[in-house]
XYZ file of C-alpha atoms in Angstrom:
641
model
C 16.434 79.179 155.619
C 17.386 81.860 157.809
C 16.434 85.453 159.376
C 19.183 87.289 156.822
C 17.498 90.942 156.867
C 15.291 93.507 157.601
C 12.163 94.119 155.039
C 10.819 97.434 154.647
C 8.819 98.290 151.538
C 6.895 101.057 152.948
C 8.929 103.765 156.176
C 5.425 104.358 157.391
C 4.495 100.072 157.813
C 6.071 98.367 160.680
C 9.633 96.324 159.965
C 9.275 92.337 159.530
C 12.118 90.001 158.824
C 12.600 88.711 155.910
C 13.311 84.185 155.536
C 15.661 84.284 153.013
C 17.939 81.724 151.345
C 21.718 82.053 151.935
C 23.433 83.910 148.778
C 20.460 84.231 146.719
C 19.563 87.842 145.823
C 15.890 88.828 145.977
C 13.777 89.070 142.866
C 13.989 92.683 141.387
C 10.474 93.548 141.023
C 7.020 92.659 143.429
C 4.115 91.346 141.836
C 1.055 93.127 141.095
C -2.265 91.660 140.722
C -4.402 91.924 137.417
C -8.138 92.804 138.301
C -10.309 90.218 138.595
C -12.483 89.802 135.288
C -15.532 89.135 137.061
C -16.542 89.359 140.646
C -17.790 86.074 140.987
C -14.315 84.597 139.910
C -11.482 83.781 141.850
C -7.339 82.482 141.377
C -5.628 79.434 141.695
C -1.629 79.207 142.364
C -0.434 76.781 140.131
C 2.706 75.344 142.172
C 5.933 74.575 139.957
C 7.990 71.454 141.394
C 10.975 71.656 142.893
C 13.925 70.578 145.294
C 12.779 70.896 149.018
C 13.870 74.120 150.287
C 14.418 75.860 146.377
C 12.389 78.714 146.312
C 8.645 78.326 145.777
C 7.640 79.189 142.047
C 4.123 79.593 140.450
C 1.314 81.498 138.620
C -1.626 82.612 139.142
C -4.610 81.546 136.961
C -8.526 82.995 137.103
C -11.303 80.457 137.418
C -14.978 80.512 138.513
C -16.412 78.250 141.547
C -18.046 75.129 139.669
C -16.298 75.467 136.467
C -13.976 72.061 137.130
C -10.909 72.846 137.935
C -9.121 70.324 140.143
C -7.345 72.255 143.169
C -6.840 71.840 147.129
C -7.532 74.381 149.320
C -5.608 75.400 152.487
C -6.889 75.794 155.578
C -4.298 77.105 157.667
C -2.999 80.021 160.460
C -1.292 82.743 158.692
C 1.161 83.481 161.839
C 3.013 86.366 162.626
C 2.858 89.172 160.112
C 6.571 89.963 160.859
C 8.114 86.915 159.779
C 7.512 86.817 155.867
C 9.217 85.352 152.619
C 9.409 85.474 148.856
C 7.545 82.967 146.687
C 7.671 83.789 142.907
C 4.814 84.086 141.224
C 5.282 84.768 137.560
C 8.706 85.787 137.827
C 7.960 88.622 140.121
C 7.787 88.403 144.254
C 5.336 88.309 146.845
C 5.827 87.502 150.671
C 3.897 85.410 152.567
C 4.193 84.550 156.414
C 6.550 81.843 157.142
C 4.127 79.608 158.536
C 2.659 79.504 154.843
C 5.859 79.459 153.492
C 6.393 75.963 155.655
C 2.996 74.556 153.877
C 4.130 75.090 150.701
C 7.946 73.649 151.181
C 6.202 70.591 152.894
C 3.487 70.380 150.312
C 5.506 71.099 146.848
C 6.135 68.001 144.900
C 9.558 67.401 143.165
C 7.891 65.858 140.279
C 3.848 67.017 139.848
C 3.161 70.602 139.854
C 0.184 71.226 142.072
C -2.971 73.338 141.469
C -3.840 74.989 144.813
C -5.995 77.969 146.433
C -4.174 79.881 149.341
C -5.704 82.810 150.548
C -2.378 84.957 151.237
C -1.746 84.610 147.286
C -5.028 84.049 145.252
C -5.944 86.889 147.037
C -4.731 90.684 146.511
C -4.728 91.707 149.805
C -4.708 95.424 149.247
C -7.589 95.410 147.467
C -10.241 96.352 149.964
C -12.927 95.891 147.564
C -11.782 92.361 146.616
C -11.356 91.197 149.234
C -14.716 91.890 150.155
C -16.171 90.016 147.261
C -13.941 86.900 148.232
C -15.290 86.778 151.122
C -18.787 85.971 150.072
C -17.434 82.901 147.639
C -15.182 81.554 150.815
C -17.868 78.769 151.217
C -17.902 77.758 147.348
C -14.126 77.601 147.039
C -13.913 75.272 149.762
C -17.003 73.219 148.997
C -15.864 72.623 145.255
C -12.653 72.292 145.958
C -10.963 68.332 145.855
C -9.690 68.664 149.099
C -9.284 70.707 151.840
C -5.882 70.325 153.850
C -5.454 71.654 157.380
C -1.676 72.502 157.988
C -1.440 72.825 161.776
C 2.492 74.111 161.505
C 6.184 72.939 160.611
C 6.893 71.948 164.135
C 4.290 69.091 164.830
C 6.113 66.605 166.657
C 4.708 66.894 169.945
C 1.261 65.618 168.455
C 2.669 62.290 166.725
C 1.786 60.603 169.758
C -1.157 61.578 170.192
C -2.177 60.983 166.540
C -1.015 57.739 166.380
C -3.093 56.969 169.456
C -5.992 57.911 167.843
C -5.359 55.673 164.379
C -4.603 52.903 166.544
C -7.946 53.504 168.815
C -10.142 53.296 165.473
C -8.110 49.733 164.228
C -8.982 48.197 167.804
C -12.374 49.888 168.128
C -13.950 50.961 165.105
C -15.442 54.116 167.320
C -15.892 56.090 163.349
C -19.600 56.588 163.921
C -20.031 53.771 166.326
C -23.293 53.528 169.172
C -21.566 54.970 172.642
C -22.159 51.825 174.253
C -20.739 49.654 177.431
C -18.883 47.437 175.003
C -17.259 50.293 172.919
C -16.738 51.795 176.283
C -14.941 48.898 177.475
C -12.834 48.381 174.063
C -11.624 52.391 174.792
C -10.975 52.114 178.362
C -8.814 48.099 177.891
C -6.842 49.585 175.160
C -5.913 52.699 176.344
C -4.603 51.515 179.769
C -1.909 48.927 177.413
C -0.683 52.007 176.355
C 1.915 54.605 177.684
C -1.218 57.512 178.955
C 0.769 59.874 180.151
C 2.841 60.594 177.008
C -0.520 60.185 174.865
C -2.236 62.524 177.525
C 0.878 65.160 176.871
C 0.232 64.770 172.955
C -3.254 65.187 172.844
C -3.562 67.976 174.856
C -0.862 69.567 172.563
C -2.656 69.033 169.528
C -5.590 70.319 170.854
C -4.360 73.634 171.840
C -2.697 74.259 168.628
C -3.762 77.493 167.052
C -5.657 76.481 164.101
C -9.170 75.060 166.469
C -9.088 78.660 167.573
C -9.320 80.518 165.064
C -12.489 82.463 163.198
C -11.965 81.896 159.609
C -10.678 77.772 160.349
C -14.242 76.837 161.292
C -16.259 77.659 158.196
C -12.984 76.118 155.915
C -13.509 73.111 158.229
C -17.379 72.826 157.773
C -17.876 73.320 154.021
C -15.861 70.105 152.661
C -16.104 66.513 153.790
C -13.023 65.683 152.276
C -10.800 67.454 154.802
C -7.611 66.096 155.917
C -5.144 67.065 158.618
C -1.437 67.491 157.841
C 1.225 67.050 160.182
C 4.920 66.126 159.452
C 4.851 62.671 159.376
C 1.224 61.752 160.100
C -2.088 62.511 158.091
C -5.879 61.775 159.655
C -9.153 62.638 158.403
C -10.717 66.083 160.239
C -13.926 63.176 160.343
C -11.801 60.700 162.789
C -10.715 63.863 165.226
C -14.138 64.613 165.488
C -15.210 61.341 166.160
C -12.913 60.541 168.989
C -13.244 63.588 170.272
C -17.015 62.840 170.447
C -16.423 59.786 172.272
C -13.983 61.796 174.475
C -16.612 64.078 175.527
C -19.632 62.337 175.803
C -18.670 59.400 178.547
C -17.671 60.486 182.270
C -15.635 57.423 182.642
C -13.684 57.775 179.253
C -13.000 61.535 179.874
C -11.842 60.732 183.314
C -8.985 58.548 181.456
C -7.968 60.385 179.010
C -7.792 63.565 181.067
C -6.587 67.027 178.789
C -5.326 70.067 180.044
C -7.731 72.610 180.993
C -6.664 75.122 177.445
C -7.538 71.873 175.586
C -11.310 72.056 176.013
C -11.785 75.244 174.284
C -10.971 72.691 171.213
C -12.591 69.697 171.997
C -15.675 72.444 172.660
C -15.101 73.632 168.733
C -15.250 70.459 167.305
C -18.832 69.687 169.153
C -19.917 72.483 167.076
C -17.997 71.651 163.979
C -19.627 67.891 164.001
C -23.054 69.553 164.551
C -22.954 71.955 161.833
C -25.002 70.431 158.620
C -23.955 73.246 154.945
C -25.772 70.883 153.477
C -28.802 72.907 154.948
C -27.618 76.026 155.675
C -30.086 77.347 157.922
C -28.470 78.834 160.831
C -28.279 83.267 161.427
C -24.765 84.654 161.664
C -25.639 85.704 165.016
C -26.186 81.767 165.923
C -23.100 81.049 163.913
C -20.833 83.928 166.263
C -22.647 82.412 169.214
C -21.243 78.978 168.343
C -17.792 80.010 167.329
C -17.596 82.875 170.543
C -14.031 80.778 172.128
C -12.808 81.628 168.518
C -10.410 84.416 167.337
C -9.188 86.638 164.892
C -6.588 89.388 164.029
C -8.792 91.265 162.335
C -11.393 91.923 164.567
C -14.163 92.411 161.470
C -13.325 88.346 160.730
C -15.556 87.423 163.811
C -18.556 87.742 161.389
C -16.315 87.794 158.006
C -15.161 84.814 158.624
C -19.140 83.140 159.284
C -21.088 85.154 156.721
C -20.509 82.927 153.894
C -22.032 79.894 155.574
C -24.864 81.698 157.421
C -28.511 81.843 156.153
C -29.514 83.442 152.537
C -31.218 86.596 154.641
C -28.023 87.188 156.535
C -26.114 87.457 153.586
C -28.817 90.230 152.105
C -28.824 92.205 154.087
C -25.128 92.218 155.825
C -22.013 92.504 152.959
C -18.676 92.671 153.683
C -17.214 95.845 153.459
C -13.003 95.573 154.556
C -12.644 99.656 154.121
C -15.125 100.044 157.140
C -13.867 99.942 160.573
C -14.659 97.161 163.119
C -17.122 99.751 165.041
C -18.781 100.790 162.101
C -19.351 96.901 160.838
C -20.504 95.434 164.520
C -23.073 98.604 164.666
C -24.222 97.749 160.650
C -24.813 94.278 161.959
C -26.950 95.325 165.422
C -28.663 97.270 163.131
C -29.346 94.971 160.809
C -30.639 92.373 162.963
C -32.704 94.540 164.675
C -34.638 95.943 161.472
C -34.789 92.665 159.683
C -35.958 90.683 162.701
C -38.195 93.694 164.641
C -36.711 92.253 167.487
C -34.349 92.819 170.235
C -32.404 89.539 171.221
C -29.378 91.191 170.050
C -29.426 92.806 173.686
C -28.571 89.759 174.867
C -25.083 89.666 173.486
C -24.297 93.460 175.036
C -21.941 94.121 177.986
C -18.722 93.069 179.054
C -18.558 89.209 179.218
C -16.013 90.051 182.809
C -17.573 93.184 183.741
C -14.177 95.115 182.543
C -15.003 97.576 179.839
C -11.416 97.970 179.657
C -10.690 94.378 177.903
C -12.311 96.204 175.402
C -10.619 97.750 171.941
C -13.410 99.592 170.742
C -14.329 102.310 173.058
C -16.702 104.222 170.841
C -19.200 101.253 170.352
C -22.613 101.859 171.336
C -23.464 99.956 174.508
C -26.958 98.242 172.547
C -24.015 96.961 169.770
C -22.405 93.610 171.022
C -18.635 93.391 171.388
C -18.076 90.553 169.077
C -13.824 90.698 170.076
C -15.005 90.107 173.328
C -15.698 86.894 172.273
C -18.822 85.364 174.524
C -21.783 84.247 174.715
C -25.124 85.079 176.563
C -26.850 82.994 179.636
C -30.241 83.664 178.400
C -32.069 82.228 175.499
C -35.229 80.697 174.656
C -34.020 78.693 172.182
C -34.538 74.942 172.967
C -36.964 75.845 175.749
C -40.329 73.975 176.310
C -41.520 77.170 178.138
C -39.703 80.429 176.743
C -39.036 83.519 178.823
C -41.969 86.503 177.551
C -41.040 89.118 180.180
C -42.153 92.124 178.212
C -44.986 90.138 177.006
C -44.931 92.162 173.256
C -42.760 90.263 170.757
C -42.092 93.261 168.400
C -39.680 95.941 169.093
C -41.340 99.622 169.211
C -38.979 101.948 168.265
C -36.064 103.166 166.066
C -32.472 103.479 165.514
C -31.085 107.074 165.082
C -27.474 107.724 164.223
C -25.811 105.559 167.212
C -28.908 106.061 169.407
C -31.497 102.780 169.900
C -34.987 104.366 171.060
C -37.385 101.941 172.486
C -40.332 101.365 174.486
C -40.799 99.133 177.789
C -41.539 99.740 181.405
C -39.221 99.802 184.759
C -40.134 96.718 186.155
C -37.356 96.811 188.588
C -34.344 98.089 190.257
C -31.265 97.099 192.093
C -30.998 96.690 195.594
C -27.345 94.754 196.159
C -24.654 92.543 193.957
C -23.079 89.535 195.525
C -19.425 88.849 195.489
C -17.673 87.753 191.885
C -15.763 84.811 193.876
C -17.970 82.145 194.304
C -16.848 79.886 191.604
C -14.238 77.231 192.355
C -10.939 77.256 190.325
C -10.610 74.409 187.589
C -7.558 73.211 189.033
C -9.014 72.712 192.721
C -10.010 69.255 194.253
C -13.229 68.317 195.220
C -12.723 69.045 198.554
C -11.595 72.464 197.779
C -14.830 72.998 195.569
C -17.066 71.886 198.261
C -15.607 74.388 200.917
C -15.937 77.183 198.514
C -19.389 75.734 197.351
C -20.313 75.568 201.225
C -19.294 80.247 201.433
C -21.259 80.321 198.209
C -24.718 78.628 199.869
C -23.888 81.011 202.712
C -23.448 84.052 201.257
C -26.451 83.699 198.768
C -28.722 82.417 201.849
C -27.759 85.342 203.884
C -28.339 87.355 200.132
C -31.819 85.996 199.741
C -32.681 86.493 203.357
C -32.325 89.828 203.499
C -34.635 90.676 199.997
C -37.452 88.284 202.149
C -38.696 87.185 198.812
C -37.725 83.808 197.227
C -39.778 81.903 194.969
C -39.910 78.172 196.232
C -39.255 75.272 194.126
C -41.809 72.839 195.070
C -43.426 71.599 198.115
C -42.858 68.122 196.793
C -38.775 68.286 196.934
C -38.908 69.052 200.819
C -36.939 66.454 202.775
C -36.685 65.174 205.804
C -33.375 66.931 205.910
C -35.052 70.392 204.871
C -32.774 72.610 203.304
C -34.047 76.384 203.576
C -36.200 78.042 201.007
C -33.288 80.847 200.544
C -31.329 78.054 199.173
C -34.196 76.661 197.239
C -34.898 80.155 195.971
C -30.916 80.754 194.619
C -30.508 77.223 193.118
C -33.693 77.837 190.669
C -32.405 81.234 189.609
C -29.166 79.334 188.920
C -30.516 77.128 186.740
C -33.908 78.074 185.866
C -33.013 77.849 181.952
C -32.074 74.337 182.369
C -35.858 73.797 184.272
C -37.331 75.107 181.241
C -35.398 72.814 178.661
C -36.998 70.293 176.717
C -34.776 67.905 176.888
C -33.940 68.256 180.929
C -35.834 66.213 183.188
C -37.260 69.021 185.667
C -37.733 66.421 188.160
C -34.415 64.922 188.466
C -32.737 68.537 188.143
C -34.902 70.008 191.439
C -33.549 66.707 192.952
C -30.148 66.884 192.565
C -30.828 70.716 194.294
C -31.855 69.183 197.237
C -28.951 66.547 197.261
C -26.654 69.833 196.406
C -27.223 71.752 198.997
C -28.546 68.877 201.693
C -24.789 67.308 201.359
C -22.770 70.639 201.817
C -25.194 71.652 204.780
C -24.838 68.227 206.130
C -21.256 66.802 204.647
C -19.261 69.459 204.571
C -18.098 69.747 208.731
C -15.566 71.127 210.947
C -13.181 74.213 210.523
C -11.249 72.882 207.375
C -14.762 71.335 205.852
C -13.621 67.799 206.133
C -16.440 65.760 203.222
C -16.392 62.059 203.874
C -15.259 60.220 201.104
C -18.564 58.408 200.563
C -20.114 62.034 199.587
C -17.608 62.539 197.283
C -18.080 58.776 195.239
C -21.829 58.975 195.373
C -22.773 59.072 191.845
C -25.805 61.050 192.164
C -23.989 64.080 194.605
C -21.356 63.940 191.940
C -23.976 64.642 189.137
C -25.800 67.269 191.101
C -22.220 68.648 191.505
C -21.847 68.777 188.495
C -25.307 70.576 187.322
C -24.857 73.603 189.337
C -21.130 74.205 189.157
C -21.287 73.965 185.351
C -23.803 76.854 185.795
C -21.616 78.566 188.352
C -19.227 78.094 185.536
C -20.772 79.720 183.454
C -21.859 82.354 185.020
C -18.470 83.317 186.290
C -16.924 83.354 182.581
C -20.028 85.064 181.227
C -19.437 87.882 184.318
C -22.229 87.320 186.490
C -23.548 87.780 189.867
C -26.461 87.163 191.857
C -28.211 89.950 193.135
C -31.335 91.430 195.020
C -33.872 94.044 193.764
C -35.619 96.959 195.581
C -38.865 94.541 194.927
C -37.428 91.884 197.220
C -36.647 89.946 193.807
C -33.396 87.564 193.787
C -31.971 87.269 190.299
C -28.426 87.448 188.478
C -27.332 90.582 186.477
C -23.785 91.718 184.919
C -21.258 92.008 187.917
C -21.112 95.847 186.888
C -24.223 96.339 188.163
C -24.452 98.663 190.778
C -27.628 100.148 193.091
C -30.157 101.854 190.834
C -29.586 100.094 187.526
C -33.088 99.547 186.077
C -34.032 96.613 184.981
C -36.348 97.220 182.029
C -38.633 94.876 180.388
C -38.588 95.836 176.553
C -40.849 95.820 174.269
C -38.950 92.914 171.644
C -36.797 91.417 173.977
C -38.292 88.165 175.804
C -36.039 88.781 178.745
C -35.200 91.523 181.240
C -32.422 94.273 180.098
C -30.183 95.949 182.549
C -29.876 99.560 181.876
C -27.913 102.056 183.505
C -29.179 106.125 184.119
C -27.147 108.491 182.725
C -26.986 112.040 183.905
C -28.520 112.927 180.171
C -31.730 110.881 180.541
C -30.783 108.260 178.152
C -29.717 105.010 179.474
C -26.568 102.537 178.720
C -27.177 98.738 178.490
C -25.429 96.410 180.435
C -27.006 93.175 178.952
C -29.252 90.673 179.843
C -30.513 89.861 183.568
C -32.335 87.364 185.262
C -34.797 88.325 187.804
C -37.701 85.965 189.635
C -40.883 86.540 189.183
C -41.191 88.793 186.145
C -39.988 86.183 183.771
C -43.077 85.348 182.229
C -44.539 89.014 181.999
C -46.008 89.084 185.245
C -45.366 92.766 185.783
C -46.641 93.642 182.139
C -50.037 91.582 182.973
C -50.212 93.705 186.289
C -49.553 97.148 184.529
C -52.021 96.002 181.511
C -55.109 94.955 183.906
C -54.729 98.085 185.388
C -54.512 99.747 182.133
C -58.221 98.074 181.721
C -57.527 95.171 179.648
C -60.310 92.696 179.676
C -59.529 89.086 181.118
C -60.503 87.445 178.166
C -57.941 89.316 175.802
C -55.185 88.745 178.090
C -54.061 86.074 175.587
C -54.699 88.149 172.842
C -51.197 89.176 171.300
C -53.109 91.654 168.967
C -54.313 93.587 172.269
C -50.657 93.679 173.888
C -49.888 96.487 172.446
C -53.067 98.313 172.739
C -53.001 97.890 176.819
C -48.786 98.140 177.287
C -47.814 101.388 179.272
C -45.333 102.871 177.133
C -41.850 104.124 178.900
C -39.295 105.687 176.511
C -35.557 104.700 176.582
C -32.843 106.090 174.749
C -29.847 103.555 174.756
C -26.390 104.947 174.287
């Protein structure tokens, strides 16, 4: 195969180049697709057999989900759109991308033809409306099909290695589905020292940060078919064994500190959490939880980041949110909002709004309302009272009051706030620095948000009980629990170890980290418990730093953490639906633009709403009384652009 021309079908489409074998001439005519009888149905592409590297040959036939025809489906990257090639399908032509192309030369038998379903030709992929229909039966051609196959590329050498290593582990270990235990611990750690790590180290890390565990639509093909197996050129695994071992990758400190990946790796290893969590067999989970989960994943088509999810998501979801391919991505993210917003008479889609860096430039679509999240953005929100043994109420009314005209949201709230100053974006520590570099930039952050906290002379304290006999200063105290108040709240953290490892935290850089170039004594560094307290916090820093964060100060005296676009005078409004603050910023019109969620102490739990309602004359007894919320909540109007 070789690049031997330029294809152009249409002037006005963009030029790709055309794989082509040497001296043959290209079919005369292109195929066109019959309608499908019935929406509900879909096509298989019956592969001919054939010499490796003859031209692919096949036909397409029109089945229904269920009806018991034996086919594979493909689970693959499509590639770049400018690199095609023919495959004949009834006589006639139809390109594909040559990554496809590669599947099918690998996968083609010489003897068997093979029944298969391929998206790029079961699919007419002009058809706007079609397409649209496929995309709700997506789940049920995967699920029912024999197989699903993963084809991570031609070119898959680099991961043999790595593969191999993994086969090898489960022979010696038996980790499939094993208790994490010291002796499987021990098994891992003995055999992977007999082996060459480096090399294995330099293979996994390459598999891992091939395309395909980035991508939207891979994770629902992944999730809806236990049978799923991953090609590669000479060696074939179970997706089940990857996700095992990378289970018992992530979940023991002293086997991840072995087998060490590259830093782009853990955006996969991340994915496949997920993917081993996920249960189809009860679907159960919103699309907006499903494009939380999947937020590190992404598409060409921008629409795809809920596409691609909406087959697998909860019956509701799919009622009241279709696919629709001749709408634009601005139109179909705003549908959604809207969607979410009527059908749950809530507002926790606020949560997902603003820039996940603070740059509304990274963004494409610059007509989307500022309540609609940026789902090409791809992030996720700090806040959430999911999983929390005391949720945030900060508005204290659980239903939204208000509407949604045109592109305007109208709600009601109250200012509970404003703000005063915005710390520095810098504070977290590169992934590539050492420990002693972390610490000295750990030891400007305490600084900074003690001098911060100092100045707004208002910091909740943790707990009289955590003092020391090395004291560390309530400022301090006060910026650790907005850092990880969340976790505090969790029901499976234990609060008491968590304030404890604050203490440690910020006792060991006040106290360990010395002299102009912060020298840290080794023993600070090999404690197990500093390490883990470390650990807590940064991961938050972390977080907060991808998620575009800062800490900041209120006109109140309030220390909390907002969207590092927030400047002095943003409001931050308590509204009526949402269980957690919302930053909004004044326009010149009177109407307001949302910058997402914030975190600010002391009005978490609706104390400013209980202040407002008492003084509104609510009686002491129905202060508990979610049926009088409403009755006693001053009303503020806010029009969100």
């Amino acid at each position: 195969m070789a690049l031997m021309q330029v294809y152009n079908e249409n002037p006005e489409d963009e030029l790709v180049y055309l794989l082509a074998i040497e001296d043959e001439e290209p079919p005369p005519q292109k195929y066109h697709y019959k309608p499908l009888r019935d929406p509900r149905n879909f096509r298989t592409f019956y592969i001919e057999p054939g010499a490796p590297g003859s031209r692919i040959r096949g036909s397409l036939h029109e089945s229904r989900p269920g009806d018991g025809v034996k086919y594979f489906a493909l689970s693959y990257v499509w590639g770049s759109p400018q690199i095609v090639a023919y495959v004949m399908v009834e006589d006639c032509y139809s390109l594909v991308t040559a990554n496809l192309h590669a599947a099918l030369q690998h996968l083609r038998s010489d003897q068997e033809p093979l029944c298969t379903w391929i998206d790029q030709v079961c699919i007419n992929q002009q058809d706007q409306e079609e397409r649209s229909q496929q995309v709700m039966l997506m789940h049920e051609i995967f699920s029912k099909s024999d197989e699903v196959l993963i084809w991570l590329g031609k070119d898959t050498q680099p991961y043999e290695k790595g593969l191999l290593f993994i086969i090898m582990l489960l022979a010696h270990t038996n980790y499939l589905n094993a208790e994490l235990d010291d002796d499987l611990v021990g098994k891992v750690v003995e055999f992977t020292n007999s082996q060459d790590v480096n090399e294995i180290l330099l293979s996994l890390s390459a598999l891992y940060e091939n395309r395909w565990f980035s991508r939207s639509w891979t994770f629902q093909e992944a999730v809806c078919n236990p049978n799923t197996v991953i090609l590669t050129s000479y060696v074939g695994i179970t997706l089940e064994i990857l996700i095992s071992f990378t289970q018992l990758l992530m979940r023991n400190d002293t086997i991840k500190l072995l087998i060490t990946l590259s830093h782009e790796s853990y955006r996969a290893t991340r994915q496949l959490m997920i993917l081993s969590r996920h249960n189809t067999s009860n679907p159960g989970q919103s699309l907006l939880q499903l494009a939380h989960s999947t937020r590190d994943r992404s598409a060409t088509d921008l629409r795809d980041r809920l596409y691609s999810l909406i087959g697998i998501a909860a019956s509701n979801d799919q009622q009241a949110f279709t696919p629709n391919h001749s709408h634009s991505t601005t139109r179909v993210y705003a549908e959604y909002a809207s969607s979410v917003i009527q059908e749950s008479n809530r507002l926790h889609i606020l949560e997902y709004t603003g820039s996940p860096t603070g740059d509304l430039e990274e963004s494409v679509l610059k007509d989307l309302p500022s309540w609609v999240p940026d789902w090409s953005l791809g992030w996720f929100p700090l806040l959430s009272s999911t999983a929390l043994a005391k949720p945030y109420s900060a508005s204290k009314v659980p239903d939204k009051i208000g509407e949604i005209q045109e592109s305007e949201l109208i709600v009601y709230g109250i200012k509970a706030d404003e703000i005063s100053t915005i710390a520095s974006e810098s504070y977290w520590p590169g992934p590539d620095q050492s420990d002693r570099e972390r610490l000295a930039r750990a030891f400007q952050t305490v600084k900074e948000m003690t001098e911060m906290v100092a100045l707004s002379n208002s910091s909740r304290i943790i707990s009289e009980e955590q003092q020391t006999s090395r004291i560390i200063s309530k400022e301090q105290q006060g910026w650790c629990e907005a850092l990880i108040d969340s976790q505090l709240r969790s029901k499976e953290s234990d609060k008491e170890q968590l304030l404890a490892q604050i203490v440690l935290y910020v006792d060991a850089i006040n106290h360990r980290v010395v002299g102009k170039g912060h020298v840290i004594p080794k023993e600070s560094l090999t404690n197990p418990v500093v390490q883990e307290s470390f650990s807590a916090i940064h991961r938050q820093m972390e977080r907060m730093t991808h998620a575009g964060r800062s800490f900041c100060t209120t006109k109140a005296g309030r220390l909390g953490w907002a969207s590092k676009r927030a400047m002095e005078g943003d409001i931050v409004a308590l509204l009526y639906g949402s269980v957690v603050p919302i930053l909004l910023r004044p326009r010149q019109d009177g109407k307001f633009e949302c910058l997402g969620a914030c975190y600010i102490q002391g009005i978490m739990d609706g104390e400013v709403v209980e202040e407002k309602m008492i003084a509104n004359g609510i009686p002491e007894d129905e202060m508990e009384d979610e049926t009088k919320w409403k009755q006693y909540a001053p009303m503020e109007k806010f029009v969100i652009v």
